[in-house]
GROMACS .gro file of C-alpha atoms in nm:
model
  449
    1UNK     CA    1  11.133  11.025   9.187
    2UNK     CA    2  11.102  11.192   9.523
    3UNK     CA    3  11.392  11.161   9.762
    4UNK     CA    4  11.393  11.256  10.128
    5UNK     CA    5  11.633  11.485  10.321
    6UNK     CA    6  11.802  11.193  10.497
    7UNK     CA    7  12.170  11.095  10.515
    8UNK     CA    8  12.172  10.738  10.388
    9UNK     CA    9  12.345  10.483  10.612
   10UNK     CA   10  12.304  10.167  10.403
   11UNK     CA   11  12.584   9.975  10.230
   12UNK     CA   12  12.392   9.886   9.913
   13UNK     CA   13  12.568   9.939   9.578
   14UNK     CA   14  12.295  10.181   9.469
   15UNK     CA   15  12.342  10.404   9.775
   16UNK     CA   16  12.267  10.770   9.714
   17UNK     CA   17  12.553  10.970   9.564
   18UNK     CA   18  12.405  11.293   9.704
   19UNK     CA   19  12.476  11.360  10.075
   20UNK     CA   20  12.159  11.429  10.269
   21UNK     CA   21  11.929  11.289   9.999
   22UNK     CA   22  11.799  10.933  10.007
   23UNK     CA   23  11.536  10.716   9.844
   24UNK     CA   24  11.405  10.617  10.185
   25UNK     CA   25  11.051  10.544  10.072
   26UNK     CA   26  11.106  10.308   9.781
   27UNK     CA   27  11.035  10.549   9.497
   28UNK     CA   28  11.335  10.419   9.304
   29UNK     CA   29  11.194  10.066   9.334
   30UNK     CA   30  10.851  10.187   9.225
   31UNK     CA   31  10.996  10.346   8.914
   32UNK     CA   32  11.205  10.039   8.829
   33UNK     CA   33  10.903   9.809   8.858
   34UNK     CA   34  10.681  10.027   8.644
   35UNK     CA   35  10.950  10.060   8.376
   36UNK     CA   36  10.982   9.680   8.363
   37UNK     CA   37  10.603   9.646   8.342
   38UNK     CA   38  10.601   9.900   8.060
   39UNK     CA   39  10.846   9.687   7.864
   40UNK     CA   40  10.630   9.377   7.904
   41UNK     CA   41  10.313   9.563   7.811
   42UNK     CA   42  10.485   9.710   7.505
   43UNK     CA   43  10.590   9.363   7.391
   44UNK     CA   44  10.233   9.241   7.427
   45UNK     CA   45  10.101   9.545   7.247
   46UNK     CA   46  10.332   9.476   6.953
   47UNK     CA   47  10.218   9.115   6.953
   48UNK     CA   48   9.856   9.229   6.936
   49UNK     CA   49   9.761   9.075   7.270
   50UNK     CA   50   9.706   9.392   7.472
   51UNK     CA   51   9.334   9.462   7.470
   52UNK     CA   52   9.335   9.828   7.561
   53UNK     CA   53   9.529  10.148   7.618
   54UNK     CA   54   9.766  10.171   7.912
   55UNK     CA   55   9.893  10.501   8.043
   56UNK     CA   56  10.209  10.503   8.253
   57UNK     CA   57  10.247  10.805   8.479
   58UNK     CA   58  10.579  10.875   8.644
   59UNK     CA   59  10.468  11.138   8.894
   60UNK     CA   60  10.684  11.383   9.089
   61UNK     CA   61  10.625  11.542   9.426
   62UNK     CA   62  10.437  11.284   9.630
   63UNK     CA   63  10.641  11.366   9.939
   64UNK     CA   64  10.429  11.655  10.051
   65UNK     CA   65  10.410  11.831   9.713
   66UNK     CA   66  10.066  11.696   9.611
   67UNK     CA   67  10.207  11.581   9.277
   68UNK     CA   68   9.903  11.359   9.227
   69UNK     CA   69   9.675  11.662   9.218
   70UNK     CA   70   9.909  11.838   8.977
   71UNK     CA   71   9.899  11.537   8.744
   72UNK     CA   72   9.520  11.513   8.759
   73UNK     CA   73   9.485  11.887   8.698
   74UNK     CA   74   9.725  11.852   8.404
   75UNK     CA   75   9.505  11.591   8.235
   76UNK     CA   76   9.693  11.274   8.326
   77UNK     CA   77   9.364  11.087   8.376
   78UNK     CA   78   9.182  11.227   8.076
   79UNK     CA   79   9.005  10.934   7.910
   80UNK     CA   80   9.095  10.698   8.195
   81UNK     CA   81   8.845  10.474   8.375
   82UNK     CA   82   9.031  10.313   8.664
   83UNK     CA   83   9.359  10.327   8.852
   84UNK     CA   84   9.573  10.081   9.050
   85UNK     CA   85   9.870  10.162   9.273
   86UNK     CA   86  10.152   9.974   9.444
   87UNK     CA   87  10.363  10.096   9.733
   88UNK     CA   88  10.645   9.901   9.896
   89UNK     CA   89  10.603   9.807  10.262
   90UNK     CA   90  10.886   9.674  10.480
   91UNK     CA   91  10.622   9.576  10.737
   92UNK     CA   92  10.508   9.295  10.507
   93UNK     CA   93  10.748   9.016  10.399
   94UNK     CA   94  10.834   8.970  10.032
   95UNK     CA   95  10.583   8.743   9.863
   96UNK     CA   96  10.284   8.901  10.037
   97UNK     CA   97  10.061   9.194   9.940
   98UNK     CA   98   9.836   9.397  10.170
   99UNK     CA   99   9.535   9.619  10.118
  100UNK     CA  100   9.172   9.661  10.218
  101UNK     CA  101   8.847   9.780  10.058
  102UNK     CA  102   8.730  10.127  10.155
  103UNK     CA  103   8.942  10.364  10.365
  104UNK     CA  104   9.305  10.256  10.354
  105UNK     CA  105   9.494  10.574  10.445
  106UNK     CA  106   9.387  10.894  10.618
  107UNK     CA  107   9.359  11.239  10.471
  108UNK     CA  108   9.632  11.474  10.588
  109UNK     CA  109   9.720  11.840  10.591
  110UNK     CA  110   9.969  12.076  10.749
  111UNK     CA  111   9.934  12.398  10.943
  112UNK     CA  112  10.161  12.695  11.015
  113UNK     CA  113  10.060  12.912  11.310
  114UNK     CA  114  10.198  13.238  11.448
  115UNK     CA  115  10.141  13.383  11.796
  116UNK     CA  116  10.219  13.755  11.822
  117UNK     CA  117  10.288  13.908  12.161
  118UNK     CA  118  10.494  14.193  12.307
  119UNK     CA  119  10.856  14.113  12.379
  120UNK     CA  120  11.073  14.246  12.655
  121UNK     CA  121  11.323  14.167  12.930
  122UNK     CA  122  11.276  13.821  13.077
  123UNK     CA  123  11.329  13.970  13.426
  124UNK     CA  124  11.018  14.188  13.383
  125UNK     CA  125  10.750  13.967  13.224
  126UNK     CA  126  10.475  14.194  13.364
  127UNK     CA  127  10.556  14.443  13.089
  128UNK     CA  128  10.525  14.187  12.811
  129UNK     CA  129  10.263  13.975  12.641
  130UNK     CA  130  10.447  13.645  12.640
  131UNK     CA  131  10.394  13.450  12.314
  132UNK     CA  132  10.599  13.156  12.448
  133UNK     CA  133  10.347  13.100  12.726
  134UNK     CA  134  10.052  13.148  12.493
  135UNK     CA  135  10.195  12.912  12.232
  136UNK     CA  136  10.266  12.647  12.497
  137UNK     CA  137   9.900  12.653  12.595
  138UNK     CA  138   9.805  12.632  12.229
  139UNK     CA  139  10.006  12.309  12.195
  140UNK     CA  140   9.839  12.145  12.494
  141UNK     CA  141   9.490  12.268  12.404
  142UNK     CA  142   9.515  12.136  12.048
  143UNK     CA  143   9.543  11.784  12.190
  144UNK     CA  144   9.193  11.821  12.339
  145UNK     CA  145   9.046  11.822  11.987
  146UNK     CA  146   9.113  11.450  11.965
  147UNK     CA  147   9.086  11.351  12.331
  148UNK     CA  148   8.771  11.550  12.419
  149UNK     CA  149   8.593  11.653  12.100
  150UNK     CA  150   8.631  11.356  11.867
  151UNK     CA  151   8.422  11.039  11.869
  152UNK     CA  152   8.660  10.763  11.982
  153UNK     CA  153   8.553  10.559  11.679
  154UNK     CA  154   8.637  10.845  11.438
  155UNK     CA  155   9.015  10.845  11.412
  156UNK     CA  156   9.185  11.183  11.402
  157UNK     CA  157   9.536  11.311  11.476
  158UNK     CA  158   9.670  11.658  11.554
  159UNK     CA  159  10.048  11.678  11.603
  160UNK     CA  160  10.255  11.990  11.664
  161UNK     CA  161  10.598  11.910  11.521
  162UNK     CA  162  10.781  12.244  11.531
  163UNK     CA  163  10.798  12.523  11.792
  164UNK     CA  164  11.020  12.823  11.719
  165UNK     CA  165  11.057  13.134  11.930
  166UNK     CA  166  11.323  13.352  12.081
  167UNK     CA  167  11.698  13.378  12.035
  168UNK     CA  168  11.830  13.482  12.378
  169UNK     CA  169  11.798  13.344  12.730
  170UNK     CA  170  11.699  13.674  12.885
  171UNK     CA  171  11.460  13.807  12.620
  172UNK     CA  172  11.091  13.729  12.579
  173UNK     CA  173  11.034  13.731  12.201
  174UNK     CA  174  10.766  13.913  12.006
  175UNK     CA  175  10.651  13.606  11.812
  176UNK     CA  176  10.641  13.228  11.817
  177UNK     CA  177  10.571  13.003  11.521
  178UNK     CA  178  10.422  12.655  11.537
  179UNK     CA  179  10.398  12.395  11.261
  180UNK     CA  180  10.228  12.060  11.253
  181UNK     CA  181  10.002  11.811  11.082
  182UNK     CA  182   9.637  11.707  11.114
  183UNK     CA  183   9.478  11.388  10.988
  184UNK     CA  184   9.129  11.241  10.959
  185UNK     CA  185   8.956  10.954  10.783
  186UNK     CA  186   8.706  11.176  10.599
  187UNK     CA  187   8.721  11.507  10.415
  188UNK     CA  188   8.457  11.639  10.656
  189UNK     CA  189   8.685  11.544  10.942
  190UNK     CA  190   8.972  11.736  10.786
  191UNK     CA  191   8.753  12.045  10.748
  192UNK     CA  192   8.639  12.019  11.110
  193UNK     CA  193   8.998  11.993  11.232
  194UNK     CA  194   9.095  12.302  11.033
  195UNK     CA  195   8.811  12.498  11.193
  196UNK     CA  196   8.893  12.389  11.548
  197UNK     CA  197   9.269  12.440  11.512
  198UNK     CA  198   9.204  12.800  11.405
  199UNK     CA  199   8.957  12.856  11.692
  200UNK     CA  200   9.197  12.728  11.958
  201UNK     CA  201   9.499  12.921  11.831
  202UNK     CA  202   9.302  13.245  11.826
  203UNK     CA  203   9.135  13.193  12.165
  204UNK     CA  204   9.441  13.074  12.356
  205UNK     CA  205   9.650  13.361  12.221
  206UNK     CA  206   9.390  13.616  12.339
  207UNK     CA  207   9.382  13.463  12.687
  208UNK     CA  208   9.741  13.580  12.734
  209UNK     CA  209   9.703  13.918  12.565
  210UNK     CA  210   9.846  13.798  12.236
  211UNK     CA  211   9.693  13.731  11.899
  212UNK     CA  212   9.725  13.425  11.681
  213UNK     CA  213   9.663  13.313  11.325
  214UNK     CA  214   9.700  12.995  11.126
  215UNK     CA  215   9.762  12.915  10.762
  216UNK     CA  216   9.715  12.578  10.599
  217UNK     CA  217   9.927  12.405  10.339
  218UNK     CA  218  10.232  12.631  10.350
  219UNK     CA  219  10.561  12.459  10.262
  220UNK     CA  220  10.838  12.558  10.499
  221UNK     CA  221  11.169  12.698  10.376
  222UNK     CA  222  11.367  12.380  10.440
  223UNK     CA  223  11.119  12.174  10.240
  224UNK     CA  224  11.112  12.430   9.961
  225UNK     CA  225  11.491  12.440   9.938
  226UNK     CA  226  11.515  12.063   9.913
  227UNK     CA  227  11.225  12.040   9.670
  228UNK     CA  228  11.386  12.300   9.446
  229UNK     CA  229  11.681  12.070   9.377
  230UNK     CA  230  11.495  11.849   9.131
  231UNK     CA  231  11.524  11.676   8.799
  232UNK     CA  232  11.190  11.656   8.623
  233UNK     CA  233  11.077  11.451   8.324
  234UNK     CA  234  10.767  11.468   8.111
  235UNK     CA  235  10.408  11.434   8.217
  236UNK     CA  236  10.171  11.161   8.110
  237UNK     CA  237  10.025  11.176   7.763
  238UNK     CA  238   9.665  11.116   7.667
  239UNK     CA  239   9.567  10.773   7.543
  240UNK     CA  240   9.539  10.711   7.171
  241UNK     CA  241   9.206  10.717   6.994
  242UNK     CA  242   9.237  10.388   6.808
  243UNK     CA  243   9.317  10.047   6.942
  244UNK     CA  244   9.460   9.999   7.288
  245UNK     CA  245   9.750  10.224   7.372
  246UNK     CA  246   9.981  10.247   7.665
  247UNK     CA  247  10.145  10.578   7.726
  248UNK     CA  248  10.475  10.602   7.906
  249UNK     CA  249  10.583  10.913   8.083
  250UNK     CA  250  10.938  11.017   8.150
  251UNK     CA  251  11.048  10.970   8.506
  252UNK     CA  252  11.089  11.245   8.758
  253UNK     CA  253  11.385  11.265   8.990
  254UNK     CA  254  11.338  11.514   9.261
  255UNK     CA  255  11.434  11.583   9.617
  256UNK     CA  256  11.151  11.692   9.842
  257UNK     CA  257  11.190  11.757  10.210
  258UNK     CA  258  10.837  11.685  10.321
  259UNK     CA  259  10.796  11.359  10.508
  260UNK     CA  260  10.426  11.321  10.438
  261UNK     CA  261  10.375  10.957  10.532
  262UNK     CA  262  10.313  10.673  10.292
  263UNK     CA  263  10.387  10.697   9.922
  264UNK     CA  264  10.350  10.448   9.642
  265UNK     CA  265  10.552  10.355   9.335
  266UNK     CA  266  10.439  10.316   8.977
  267UNK     CA  267  10.079  10.287   8.886
  268UNK     CA  268   9.902  10.140   8.589
  269UNK     CA  269   9.546  10.159   8.471
  270UNK     CA  270   9.329   9.995   8.213
  271UNK     CA  271   8.983   9.992   8.069
  272UNK     CA  272   8.780   9.854   7.790
  273UNK     CA  273   8.801   9.506   7.655
  274UNK     CA  274   8.669   9.261   7.401
  275UNK     CA  275   8.645   9.426   7.064
  276UNK     CA  276   8.593   9.765   7.218
  277UNK     CA  277   8.895   9.986   7.254
  278UNK     CA  278   9.013  10.031   7.608
  279UNK     CA  279   9.236  10.283   7.778
  280UNK     CA  280   9.462  10.184   8.062
  281UNK     CA  281   9.716  10.407   8.226
  282UNK     CA  282  10.002  10.322   8.454
  283UNK     CA  283  10.213  10.567   8.644
  284UNK     CA  284  10.497  10.587   8.889
  285UNK     CA  285  10.462  10.870   9.136
  286UNK     CA  286  10.708  11.006   9.379
  287UNK     CA  287  10.589  10.735   9.603
  288UNK     CA  288  10.293  10.564   9.450
  289UNK     CA  289  10.268  10.330   9.160
  290UNK     CA  290   9.931  10.319   8.998
  291UNK     CA  291   9.743  10.233   8.687
  292UNK     CA  292   9.427  10.376   8.544
  293UNK     CA  293   9.203  10.295   8.252
  294UNK     CA  294   8.908  10.404   8.052
  295UNK     CA  295   8.697  10.268   7.772
  296UNK     CA  296   8.672  10.451   7.443
  297UNK     CA  297   8.375  10.479   7.212
  298UNK     CA  298   8.544  10.309   6.916
  299UNK     CA  299   8.508   9.935   6.859
  300UNK     CA  300   8.748   9.882   6.569
  301UNK     CA  301   9.030   9.710   6.753
  302UNK     CA  302   9.103   9.483   7.044
  303UNK     CA  303   9.480   9.506   7.034
  304UNK     CA  304   9.680   9.767   7.217
  305UNK     CA  305   9.998   9.966   7.200
  306UNK     CA  306  10.203  10.192   7.420
  307UNK     CA  307  10.245  10.555   7.336
  308UNK     CA  308  10.495  10.781   7.499
  309UNK     CA  309  10.521  11.151   7.566
  310UNK     CA  310  10.860  11.215   7.719
  311UNK     CA  311  11.100  11.501   7.750
  312UNK     CA  312  11.463  11.444   7.657
  313UNK     CA  313  11.639  11.328   7.971
  314UNK     CA  314  12.013  11.298   8.034
  315UNK     CA  315  12.178  10.954   8.053
  316UNK     CA  316  12.112  10.774   8.380
  317UNK     CA  317  12.485  10.737   8.448
  318UNK     CA  318  12.521  11.102   8.546
  319UNK     CA  319  12.275  11.342   8.710
  320UNK     CA  320  12.169  11.633   8.486
  321UNK     CA  321  12.356  11.957   8.531
  322UNK     CA  322  12.034  12.158   8.549
  323UNK     CA  323  11.680  12.061   8.650
  324UNK     CA  324  11.445  12.001   8.359
  325UNK     CA  325  11.143  12.226   8.321
  326UNK     CA  326  10.816  12.116   8.482
  327UNK     CA  327  10.617  11.977   8.187
  328UNK     CA  328  10.286  12.078   8.344
  329UNK     CA  329  10.387  12.441   8.374
  330UNK     CA  330  10.363  12.464   8.752
  331UNK     CA  331  10.598  12.677   8.955
  332UNK     CA  332  10.831  12.460   9.161
  333UNK     CA  333  10.884  12.444   9.447
  334UNK     CA  334  10.521  12.511   9.538
  335UNK     CA  335  10.450  12.748   9.825
  336UNK     CA  336  10.110  12.606   9.919
  337UNK     CA  337  10.012  12.239   9.931
  338UNK     CA  338   9.648  12.126   9.955
  339UNK     CA  339   9.545  11.871  10.214
  340UNK     CA  340   9.558  11.514  10.085
  341UNK     CA  341   9.214  11.349  10.082
  342UNK     CA  342   9.174  11.007  10.243
  343UNK     CA  343   9.288  10.715  10.026
  344UNK     CA  344   8.968  10.517   9.975
  345UNK     CA  345   8.984  10.198   9.770
  346UNK     CA  346   8.696  10.143   9.531
  347UNK     CA  347   8.535   9.813   9.631
  348UNK     CA  348   8.521   9.667   9.279
  349UNK     CA  349   8.875   9.776   9.184
  350UNK     CA  350   9.007   9.639   9.514
  351UNK     CA  351   8.833   9.306   9.448
  352UNK     CA  352   8.988   9.290   9.101
  353UNK     CA  353   9.335   9.363   9.237
  354UNK     CA  354   9.295   9.113   9.519
  355UNK     CA  355   9.199   8.845   9.267
  356UNK     CA  356   9.515   8.921   9.069
  357UNK     CA  357   9.729   8.889   9.382
  358UNK     CA  358   9.576   8.554   9.471
  359UNK     CA  359   9.604   8.423   9.117
  360UNK     CA  360   9.972   8.515   9.087
  361UNK     CA  361  10.094   8.444   9.440
  362UNK     CA  362   9.837   8.212   9.599
  363UNK     CA  363   9.533   8.277   9.815
  364UNK     CA  364   9.736   8.318  10.135
  365UNK     CA  365   9.955   8.591   9.983
  366UNK     CA  366   9.685   8.857  10.019
  367UNK     CA  367   9.669   9.024  10.363
  368UNK     CA  368   9.383   9.250  10.467
  369UNK     CA  369   9.561   9.529  10.656
  370UNK     CA  370   9.434   9.776  10.911
  371UNK     CA  371   9.370  10.139  10.810
  372UNK     CA  372   9.668  10.367  10.860
  373UNK     CA  373   9.679  10.736  10.952
  374UNK     CA  374   9.950  10.811  10.697
  375UNK     CA  375   9.863  11.018  10.388
  376UNK     CA  376   9.907  10.947  10.017
  377UNK     CA  377   9.841  11.160   9.711
  378UNK     CA  378   9.715  10.864   9.507
  379UNK     CA  379   9.393  10.977   9.674
  380UNK     CA  380   9.365  11.259   9.419
  381UNK     CA  381   9.349  10.998   9.141
  382UNK     CA  382   9.082  10.808   9.334
  383UNK     CA  383   8.870  11.122   9.351
  384UNK     CA  384   8.877  11.132   8.970
  385UNK     CA  385   8.838  10.762   8.881
  386UNK     CA  386   8.771  10.434   9.068
  387UNK     CA  387   9.103  10.310   9.201
  388UNK     CA  388   9.273  10.076   9.445
  389UNK     CA  389   9.611  10.083   9.616
  390UNK     CA  390   9.810   9.782   9.739
  391UNK     CA  391  10.115   9.746   9.964
  392UNK     CA  392  10.388   9.527   9.814
  393UNK     CA  393  10.579   9.337  10.080
  394UNK     CA  394  10.954   9.406  10.065
  395UNK     CA  395  11.045   9.295  10.417
  396UNK     CA  396  11.276   9.010  10.507
  397UNK     CA  397  11.131   8.658  10.499
  398UNK     CA  398  10.973   8.543  10.821
  399UNK     CA  399  10.855   8.886  10.929
  400UNK     CA  400  10.517   8.969  11.078
  401UNK     CA  401  10.245   8.854  10.838
  402UNK     CA  402   9.948   8.992  11.028
  403UNK     CA  403   9.911   9.287  10.795
  404UNK     CA  404   9.918   9.517  11.098
  405UNK     CA  405  10.042   9.849  10.963
  406UNK     CA  406  10.115   9.963  11.317
  407UNK     CA  407  10.369   9.686  11.381
  408UNK     CA  408  10.714   9.700  11.228
  409UNK     CA  409  10.948   9.403  11.238
  410UNK     CA  410  11.283   9.496  11.391
  411UNK     CA  411  11.459   9.307  11.113
  412UNK     CA  412  11.333   9.547  10.845
  413UNK     CA  413  11.379   9.922  10.903
  414UNK     CA  414  11.067  10.131  10.839
  415UNK     CA  415  11.005  10.374  10.555
  416UNK     CA  416  11.184  10.708  10.594
  417UNK     CA  417  11.466  10.546  10.791
  418UNK     CA  418  11.836  10.616  10.707
  419UNK     CA  419  11.890  10.238  10.690
  420UNK     CA  420  11.576  10.155  10.492
  421UNK     CA  421  11.627   9.903  10.213
  422UNK     CA  422  11.416   9.642  10.039
  423UNK     CA  423  11.417   9.271   9.968
  424UNK     CA  424  11.484   9.289   9.595
  425UNK     CA  425  11.316   8.951   9.543
  426UNK     CA  426  10.992   9.150   9.558
  427UNK     CA  427  11.069   9.357   9.246
  428UNK     CA  428  10.962   9.091   8.990
  429UNK     CA  429  10.645   9.041   9.193
  430UNK     CA  430  10.562   9.409   9.165
  431UNK     CA  431  10.621   9.400   8.791
  432UNK     CA  432  10.391   9.100   8.753
  433UNK     CA  433  10.122   9.271   8.959
  434UNK     CA  434  10.130   9.586   8.745
  435UNK     CA  435  10.084   9.375   8.434
  436UNK     CA  436   9.825   9.160   8.608
  437UNK     CA  437   9.617   9.460   8.714
  438UNK     CA  438   9.606   9.582   8.355
  439UNK     CA  439   9.519   9.247   8.200
  440UNK     CA  440   9.272   9.164   8.476
  441UNK     CA  441   9.089   9.489   8.413
  442UNK     CA  442   9.071   9.426   8.038
  443UNK     CA  443   8.945   9.072   8.093
  444UNK     CA  444   8.672   9.195   8.325
  445UNK     CA  445   8.562   9.461   8.079
  446UNK     CA  446   8.555   9.200   7.803
  447UNK     CA  447   8.338   8.973   8.017
  448UNK     CA  448   8.096   9.259   8.078
  449UNK     CA  449   8.075   9.353   7.709
   0.00000   0.00000   0.00000
């Protein structure tokens, strides 16, 4: 479970025991909900009423570490046909769920730029090539990409979030470094932003007699240090070949310093139905919960079971003395993070999930939300299989119900806040939705058989 480098200021009994590390994005809630859903699905599998295979994926490194891509590359979706995800949202009151078909969240990436100049005495700037001045013009010129080059109906964001240069008042430094993020609603838009960011950094640096370069996806040293302090469980296992099986993966507890926008909790997936075997996988990521499924070629069974592939993990009462090995064999912390693709809900999977929400909570409980420029690595799963992501309301009762992701009720602190907490009445709802997504998928596949 990803944490964030935040000093928690809540008074809840489950407040972080680690100074400077906080579950400020609901990943602990996501994991709890998926574990409870796993128990229910296991009971139904043993009773012979689970009509397919469910895979539960407890994914690390959503907070900027592209853990979703690592899980996909490691085979977490092998044999899977669909995926569903839940993420808590304090902007929506408990008892309501938000989503939309098509583009839900933007794609996002990060850049690290360096401007090299010629340092010298601040009293004699004529003998220098001032990288501070050049970098300042880079910052202002980058904003023109959105304001003057982008179609107003094609949302994009370029934000410079770090500017580092110099160490003395009377010395012009040799170099300046800039860091930031870029976001777009299409992969083509992300590629275009990368090209223009590089062009502007190079050109503006040369205007002032300096030179500039940019690298994409580099994790900074603060993020890497925080991400290195992790506890990691096992990766998802492949679905079984006979009957329906649900696979549970060991959880991941890790601290990652990237604050890469929205993340979701557990996810669960399912496929197949009727007398055909189905595969459904559910997983809890650092921030996203999701479920995926696939149909198998065998038709010998309509019941399901849950299979598990988990590393030995220490008791929950005490944190492990040493981090567990990464089960996928990746080096951690990573030094380079790929851009997150846009999170695009498959129309049919979104419709199925919406129907489940309305059946369980009533027709008015579903809110169609606006697209959001935050990023989410559930998008890597959606590139591999049809999937849909939903926001589970965890805000206080009586909050804004418009589904406007850009409006936050003052009574519920936002994600990534030191005082973020959730309305725990929403937890059973999330559990029911995970189970409902799985069973709804199996029922639909049975109807199509």
